[in-house]
XYZ file of C-alpha atoms in Angstrom:
361
model
C 147.340 10.989 79.807
C 145.582 7.527 80.417
C 141.795 8.295 79.738
C 140.629 4.455 79.933
C 137.165 4.400 82.396
C 136.554 0.727 83.102
C 133.842 -0.580 85.689
C 134.312 -2.406 88.392
C 132.551 -6.110 87.420
C 135.236 -5.757 84.483
C 137.900 -4.975 87.448
C 136.899 -7.674 89.087
C 136.855 -10.794 86.457
C 140.131 -9.552 85.393
C 141.422 -10.639 88.980
C 139.281 -13.732 88.482
C 141.218 -14.887 84.930
C 144.562 -14.430 86.879
C 143.945 -16.073 89.677
C 142.197 -18.944 87.589
C 145.265 -18.886 84.605
C 148.120 -19.134 86.947
C 146.960 -21.962 88.551
C 147.258 -23.789 85.358
C 150.439 -25.632 84.435
C 153.217 -24.318 86.384
C 150.555 -23.355 89.496
C 149.087 -26.959 89.659
C 152.351 -29.329 89.181
C 154.025 -27.210 92.257
C 151.201 -27.358 94.295
C 150.576 -31.372 93.571
C 154.086 -31.935 94.096
C 154.760 -29.953 97.763
C 150.954 -31.519 98.842
C 150.108 -34.532 97.037
C 146.809 -35.961 97.757
C 145.723 -33.477 100.202
C 146.425 -30.767 97.138
C 142.573 -29.908 97.904
C 143.175 -28.619 101.108
C 146.041 -26.851 100.127
C 143.509 -24.542 98.244
C 141.198 -24.200 101.254
C 143.977 -22.821 103.341
C 145.533 -20.579 100.901
C 141.916 -19.316 100.279
C 141.601 -18.511 103.834
C 145.206 -16.314 104.042
C 144.104 -15.388 100.910
C 141.731 -12.948 102.583
C 144.508 -10.564 104.323
C 145.362 -10.590 100.522
C 142.475 -8.921 99.199
C 142.198 -6.655 102.661
C 145.835 -5.264 102.023
C 144.234 -5.228 97.985
C 141.616 -3.183 99.582
C 143.641 -0.943 101.463
C 146.416 -0.290 98.857
C 143.741 0.678 96.315
C 142.069 2.659 98.487
C 144.966 4.846 99.299
C 145.451 7.546 96.888
C 143.529 6.916 94.332
C 144.409 8.869 91.307
C 148.216 6.723 91.622
C 149.089 3.695 90.481
C 151.114 1.187 92.134
C 153.990 2.321 90.912
C 153.874 6.019 91.818
C 152.282 5.037 95.257
C 155.399 3.689 96.189
C 157.607 6.570 95.109
C 155.026 8.451 97.168
C 155.402 6.284 100.652
C 159.541 5.994 100.047
C 160.768 8.261 98.198
C 161.783 8.732 94.965
C 165.245 6.533 95.661
C 163.931 3.634 97.418
C 160.434 3.986 95.348
C 161.992 3.385 92.373
C 163.934 0.736 93.800
C 161.535 -0.888 94.803
C 159.601 -0.672 91.587
C 162.874 -2.010 89.574
C 162.227 -5.559 91.443
C 158.694 -5.034 90.858
C 159.056 -5.124 87.349
C 161.945 -7.943 86.841
C 159.737 -10.574 89.010
C 156.561 -9.553 87.037
C 158.652 -9.595 83.872
C 159.839 -13.129 84.781
C 156.155 -14.187 85.859
C 155.268 -13.033 82.357
C 157.849 -15.282 81.122
C 156.741 -18.428 82.927
C 153.091 -17.836 81.820
C 154.358 -17.564 78.019
C 156.531 -20.933 78.542
C 153.466 -22.509 79.811
C 151.548 -21.162 76.803
C 153.996 -22.020 73.764
C 154.669 -25.473 75.348
C 151.269 -26.915 75.715
C 150.063 -25.552 72.278
C 153.144 -27.368 70.946
C 153.374 -30.808 72.930
C 149.542 -31.145 72.926
C 148.181 -29.837 69.382
C 151.575 -28.602 67.054
C 154.391 -30.748 67.786
C 156.015 -29.955 64.583
C 155.330 -25.921 64.874
C 158.123 -24.210 66.399
C 157.382 -22.552 69.939
C 158.560 -19.405 67.830
C 155.852 -19.113 65.326
C 153.446 -20.188 68.409
C 154.733 -17.202 70.328
C 154.794 -14.824 67.544
C 151.100 -15.516 66.835
C 150.031 -14.877 70.637
C 152.369 -11.671 70.684
C 150.947 -9.853 67.495
C 147.287 -10.154 69.751
C 148.976 -9.311 72.939
C 150.862 -6.584 71.237
C 147.488 -5.171 69.510
C 145.350 -5.597 73.043
C 148.061 -3.424 74.762
C 147.791 -0.853 72.221
C 143.992 -0.780 72.672
C 144.306 0.471 76.080
C 143.452 -0.710 79.671
C 139.242 -0.353 78.747
C 139.798 -2.907 75.820
C 141.952 -5.349 78.002
C 139.414 -5.221 80.697
C 136.597 -5.766 77.952
C 138.440 -8.684 76.784
C 138.864 -9.589 80.437
C 135.018 -9.917 81.289
C 134.488 -11.770 77.838
C 137.066 -14.590 78.418
C 135.738 -14.879 82.156
C 132.144 -15.678 80.942
C 133.404 -17.663 77.940
C 135.943 -19.616 80.215
C 132.920 -20.323 83.251
C 130.617 -21.519 80.585
C 133.327 -24.463 79.221
C 134.146 -24.975 82.903
C 130.576 -26.021 83.223
C 131.111 -28.448 80.501
C 134.448 -29.861 81.865
C 132.393 -30.551 85.160
C 129.654 -31.890 84.043
C 131.444 -34.702 81.681
C 134.003 -35.327 84.522
C 131.644 -36.064 87.457
C 130.421 -39.600 86.420
C 133.704 -40.537 86.751
C 134.691 -39.101 89.855
C 135.695 -41.592 92.894
C 136.229 -40.662 96.015
C 138.417 -43.054 96.858
C 140.938 -41.800 94.934
C 141.485 -38.632 97.827
C 142.685 -40.924 100.289
C 144.258 -41.333 102.650
C 143.413 -37.738 104.370
C 146.233 -35.890 105.934
C 148.716 -39.169 105.632
C 151.493 -37.070 106.175
C 150.001 -34.921 108.515
C 148.770 -31.088 107.877
C 152.738 -30.163 107.062
C 152.175 -30.810 103.189
C 149.266 -29.207 102.867
C 150.530 -25.845 104.400
C 153.592 -26.027 101.936
C 151.085 -26.665 99.328
C 149.279 -23.550 100.551
C 152.517 -21.393 100.502
C 152.920 -22.595 96.708
C 149.005 -21.463 96.516
C 149.789 -18.251 97.512
C 152.875 -17.056 96.225
C 152.097 -18.902 92.254
C 148.227 -17.981 92.728
C 147.260 -15.524 94.456
C 149.973 -12.787 94.371
C 148.836 -11.694 90.947
C 146.068 -10.019 92.328
C 148.625 -7.121 92.917
C 148.897 -6.454 89.388
C 145.494 -4.979 89.164
C 146.858 -1.586 91.360
C 148.428 -0.849 88.380
C 145.247 0.665 87.589
C 144.495 3.677 89.701
C 141.050 3.782 91.376
C 139.767 6.649 89.856
C 139.492 4.775 86.615
C 137.151 2.759 87.616
C 133.251 3.917 86.760
C 131.406 2.728 89.697
C 134.394 2.855 92.268
C 131.362 2.067 95.090
C 130.838 -1.360 94.235
C 134.450 -2.833 93.206
C 135.060 -4.370 96.704
C 131.516 -6.246 96.663
C 132.702 -7.491 93.016
C 136.379 -8.408 94.244
C 135.201 -10.411 96.972
C 132.793 -12.117 94.572
C 135.035 -12.897 92.087
C 137.220 -14.140 94.244
C 135.175 -16.401 95.487
C 134.391 -18.491 92.433
C 137.854 -18.338 91.760
C 138.902 -20.699 94.346
C 135.319 -22.265 93.859
C 136.584 -23.043 90.195
C 140.318 -23.977 91.327
C 138.907 -26.688 94.377
C 136.756 -28.143 91.887
C 138.959 -28.479 89.425
C 141.997 -30.014 91.983
C 138.984 -32.172 93.225
C 138.214 -33.860 89.778
C 141.528 -34.032 88.472
C 142.498 -35.986 91.410
C 139.173 -38.058 91.874
C 139.329 -39.114 88.230
C 143.413 -39.875 87.766
C 144.589 -40.232 91.329
C 147.716 -39.101 92.817
C 149.643 -41.580 91.329
C 148.703 -40.217 87.230
C 148.239 -36.730 88.438
C 151.906 -36.511 89.740
C 153.779 -38.195 86.237
C 151.693 -35.527 83.835
C 152.827 -32.354 82.680
C 149.543 -31.178 82.240
C 147.058 -33.443 84.070
C 144.572 -31.259 83.779
C 144.668 -31.586 80.411
C 144.888 -35.247 80.497
C 141.966 -35.874 82.776
C 139.834 -33.594 79.939
C 140.393 -36.576 77.430
C 138.356 -38.658 79.660
C 135.282 -36.239 79.061
C 131.814 -38.106 77.263
C 129.073 -35.894 76.972
C 125.498 -37.296 77.215
C 127.132 -40.882 76.285
C 127.740 -40.194 72.865
C 129.708 -36.305 72.542
C 133.318 -36.908 73.130
C 137.122 -35.536 72.141
C 135.693 -32.438 72.993
C 138.919 -31.688 75.205
C 140.310 -29.149 72.741
C 137.348 -27.286 72.563
C 137.838 -27.270 76.889
C 140.813 -26.217 76.989
C 140.599 -23.027 75.063
C 139.650 -21.783 78.425
C 143.399 -22.111 79.226
C 144.573 -20.400 76.297
C 142.625 -17.553 77.367
C 143.606 -17.266 80.356
C 147.211 -17.604 79.940
C 147.128 -14.846 77.051
C 144.859 -12.693 79.524
C 147.819 -12.874 81.839
C 150.581 -11.998 79.593
C 149.025 -9.115 78.514
C 148.570 -7.595 81.949
C 151.919 -8.133 82.130
C 152.860 -6.310 79.519
C 150.404 -3.185 80.608
C 151.823 -3.390 83.855
C 154.948 -2.995 83.163
C 154.591 -0.738 80.426
C 152.681 1.635 82.599
C 155.722 0.930 85.642
C 158.594 2.327 83.172
C 155.703 4.927 82.296
C 153.458 5.939 84.773
C 150.207 8.352 83.365
C 151.123 7.808 79.354
C 150.498 5.302 77.152
C 153.533 4.194 75.010
C 153.591 2.307 71.845
C 156.996 1.102 71.732
C 157.201 -0.413 75.430
C 154.334 -2.902 74.923
C 156.094 -4.184 71.891
C 159.823 -4.387 73.338
C 158.190 -5.810 76.525
C 156.495 -8.679 74.411
C 159.381 -9.504 72.346
C 161.945 -9.942 75.738
C 158.731 -12.134 77.511
C 158.972 -14.222 73.935
C 162.516 -14.542 73.897
C 163.602 -15.462 77.029
C 160.740 -18.093 77.245
C 162.043 -19.774 74.107
C 166.075 -19.167 75.347
C 166.028 -19.462 79.433
C 164.152 -22.991 79.172
C 166.061 -26.275 77.165
C 163.230 -28.114 78.459
C 160.131 -28.820 80.604
C 162.165 -30.463 83.304
C 164.688 -27.528 83.664
C 161.139 -25.179 83.692
C 159.602 -27.234 86.356
C 162.764 -27.207 88.706
C 162.839 -23.561 88.420
C 159.587 -23.546 89.584
C 159.173 -25.627 92.192
C 162.837 -24.454 93.497
C 163.204 -20.890 92.675
C 159.921 -19.294 91.709
C 158.541 -19.422 95.211
C 161.699 -17.369 96.601
C 161.134 -14.985 93.382
C 157.725 -14.502 94.216
C 158.351 -14.256 97.902
C 160.636 -11.197 97.261
C 157.488 -9.069 95.466
C 155.257 -10.048 98.132
C 157.248 -8.719 100.668
C 157.532 -5.689 98.574
C 153.834 -5.090 98.167
C 153.846 -5.874 101.992
C 156.209 -3.253 102.844
C 153.892 -1.152 100.758
C 150.842 -1.983 102.798
C 152.103 -1.142 105.856
C 153.617 2.193 104.397
C 149.985 3.018 103.454
C 149.119 2.357 106.962
C 151.045 4.414 108.619
C 150.499 7.210 105.930
C 146.861 7.244 107.106
C 147.512 7.346 110.669
C 149.615 10.077 110.418
C 146.960 12.163 108.299
C 144.358 11.159 111.050
C 146.936 12.741 113.775
């Protein structure tokens, strides 16, 4: 049986890392492509609609606090349909892990280790991911809290370094093509960046030490993550402009090259970039945990984390020939795939509401 206990602060920090890490690379690329210079409006619109996601998360999480999302699905929909929905969730969550792994390995390869094989880079991270999963959710949550505070400091340094180069004119024209494009960008933001919130439902509520505080912390960290994403997209657009932001594969990294702190400290973009590597690493680690404990609920297993991590690594290397193929897959296919996952979670949300209503009657 799973005995790991975590506190609500760690729980909420994990959510914030998921939201921010999923914005890096594929998330930002898709939203900028959809919304253009009005991308920051897409962030705001998605954040407002995200309130519903937070509410549905609370409702599902509070229902049968001793059960993970896997067991809640089978309890609500029965063993047959519940297992089908669980299988769909596992496959789609795996694809999210594969995308994160590809994002991580190709970023490191393209910006730092051009001559190093992707397999070697991925294998190094995979070993740490497996080790963290061996230690359990308590260790994973501690790592998440540490990563969050490190990333927050690095983000603060990035903001200080980029503010002097920010130009409001780069954010114009405002709503050149109307509200339609920002709305499409908001849909991408919800499906690519907000959906990972539901990953945390794999953790039963009874594993939280201070359950009464979790809602407050979730709301606080949700607001923080939205502000961080909003500030960074504003700085990226405000410094680079929409044309350069659209051209570069990793505009978030390119803009960091412009940083020069206190007029003499420069070339620190590689240090600040650590926040993204930490975030993607944590994202994949939680995917492995989610899939492992969906396949074998209420038990810790050593074989599954190894097998799942290996599958994620090799699929990320061999499924995508280059960034062009990956970007096209992300923009044209991923929203539909994740839409199915989102629909599954909404079905569970509705099922929980109906079940609660029946109990009251």
